[in-house]
Amino acid sequence: MPATDLADLLDRAALNDTVAFAAFYDLTVADAYRLAQLSVDPARVDDLVHDAYLNAWLDSASYALTGFSARAWLMILVQLNVSPEPVGGGHVFAT
């Protein structure tokens, strides 16, 4: 789907259009899950994606001000909920 169509869905969601937001979800959820699976422990994936879409719904009115494509904006929301701890609880050593 073209990015402009996703942006239109978010614009409509900002007006409390739940059907538009459901369509946005359906068209982007696979990407959100793929990114979440790369970013967090598998037990946290569902919560991470849930939080990203909740934030997308709540902040859809401000999406257009970001300058990002709708898909990129959603991926940023996914990443914002990732803790700084690496997947699996490993340690990061500064060099």
CSV table of C-alpha atoms in Angstrom, one decimal:
chain,number,residue,atom,x,y,z
A,1,MET,CA,0.0,0.0,0.0
A,2,PRO,CA,1.4,3.5,-0.8
A,3,ALA,CA,2.6,5.5,2.1
A,4,THR,CA,0.1,8.2,1.3
A,5,ASP,CA,-2.7,5.8,1.9
A,6,LEU,CA,-1.4,4.8,5.3
A,7,ALA,CA,-1.0,8.5,6.1
A,8,ASP,CA,-4.6,9.1,5.1
A,9,LEU,CA,-5.7,6.3,7.4
A,10,LEU,CA,-3.8,7.9,10.3
A,11,ASP,CA,-5.4,11.3,9.4
A,12,ARG,CA,-8.8,9.7,9.6
A,13,ALA,CA,-7.9,7.9,12.9
A,14,ALA,CA,-7.0,11.3,14.3
A,15,LEU,CA,-10.7,12.1,13.8
A,16,ASN,CA,-11.6,9.0,15.9
A,17,ASP,CA,-12.3,6.8,12.8
A,18,THR,CA,-11.8,3.3,14.3
A,19,VAL,CA,-12.4,1.6,10.9
A,20,ALA,CA,-9.5,3.6,9.4
A,21,PHE,CA,-7.2,2.7,12.4
A,22,ALA,CA,-8.2,-0.9,12.0
A,23,ALA,CA,-7.2,-0.8,8.4
A,24,PHE,CA,-3.9,0.9,9.3
A,25,TYR,CA,-3.3,-1.9,11.9
A,26,ASP,CA,-4.1,-4.7,9.4
A,27,LEU,CA,-1.7,-3.2,6.8
A,28,THR,CA,1.2,-2.6,9.2
A,29,VAL,CA,1.0,-5.2,12.0
A,30,ALA,CA,3.3,-7.7,10.3
A,31,ASP,CA,6.1,-5.2,10.1
A,32,ALA,CA,5.6,-4.1,13.7
A,33,TYR,CA,5.8,-7.7,14.9
A,34,ARG,CA,8.9,-8.4,12.8
A,35,LEU,CA,10.7,-5.4,14.3
A,36,ALA,CA,9.6,-6.2,17.8
A,37,GLN,CA,10.8,-9.8,17.4
A,38,LEU,CA,14.3,-8.4,16.6
A,39,SER,CA,14.2,-6.0,19.4
A,40,VAL,CA,13.0,-7.7,22.6
A,41,ASP,CA,12.7,-11.0,24.4
A,42,PRO,CA,9.9,-13.1,22.7
A,43,ALA,CA,7.8,-12.9,25.9
A,44,ARG,CA,7.6,-9.1,25.5
A,45,VAL,CA,6.7,-8.9,21.8
A,46,ASP,CA,3.0,-8.8,22.2
A,47,ASP,CA,3.2,-6.1,24.8
A,48,LEU,CA,5.6,-4.0,22.8
A,49,VAL,CA,3.4,-4.1,19.7
A,50,HIS,CA,0.3,-3.4,21.8
A,51,ASP,CA,1.9,-0.4,23.3
A,52,ALA,CA,3.1,0.9,19.9
A,53,TYR,CA,-0.4,0.8,18.5
A,54,LEU,CA,-2.0,2.3,21.6
A,55,ASN,CA,0.5,5.2,21.2
A,56,ALA,CA,-0.3,5.4,17.5
A,57,TRP,CA,-4.0,5.7,18.2
A,58,LEU,CA,-3.5,8.3,20.9
A,59,ASP,CA,-0.9,10.3,18.9
A,60,SER,CA,-2.4,9.9,15.5
A,61,ALA,CA,-3.3,13.6,15.4
A,62,SER,CA,0.4,14.6,15.7
A,63,TYR,CA,1.7,12.1,13.2
A,64,ALA,CA,1.7,14.5,10.3
A,65,LEU,CA,4.0,16.9,12.2
A,66,THR,CA,6.8,14.4,12.4
A,67,GLY,CA,7.8,14.4,8.7
A,68,PHE,CA,8.1,10.6,8.7
A,69,SER,CA,6.1,8.2,6.6
A,70,ALA,CA,3.3,6.5,8.4
A,71,ARG,CA,5.1,3.1,8.5
A,72,ALA,CA,8.4,4.7,9.6
A,73,TRP,CA,6.6,6.6,12.4
A,74,LEU,CA,5.0,3.3,13.6
A,75,MET,CA,8.4,1.6,13.6
A,76,ILE,CA,9.7,4.5,15.7
A,77,LEU,CA,6.9,4.0,18.2
A,78,VAL,CA,7.8,0.3,18.4
A,79,GLN,CA,11.5,1.2,19.1
A,80,LEU,CA,10.6,3.8,21.7
A,81,ASN,CA,9.2,1.0,23.9
A,82,VAL,CA,12.4,-1.1,23.7
A,83,SER,CA,14.5,-1.1,26.9
A,84,PRO,CA,18.2,-0.5,26.5
A,85,GLU,CA,18.9,-4.0,27.7
A,86,PRO,CA,19.8,-6.3,24.8
A,87,VAL,CA,17.6,-9.3,23.9
A,88,GLY,CA,18.3,-12.2,26.1
A,89,GLY,CA,19.7,-10.1,29.0
A,90,GLY,CA,23.2,-10.1,27.6
A,91,HIS,CA,25.8,-7.5,28.7
A,92,VAL,CA,27.1,-4.7,26.6
A,93,PHE,CA,30.7,-3.7,27.2
A,94,ALA,CA,32.0,-0.3,26.1
A,95,THR,CA,35.2,-0.3,24.1
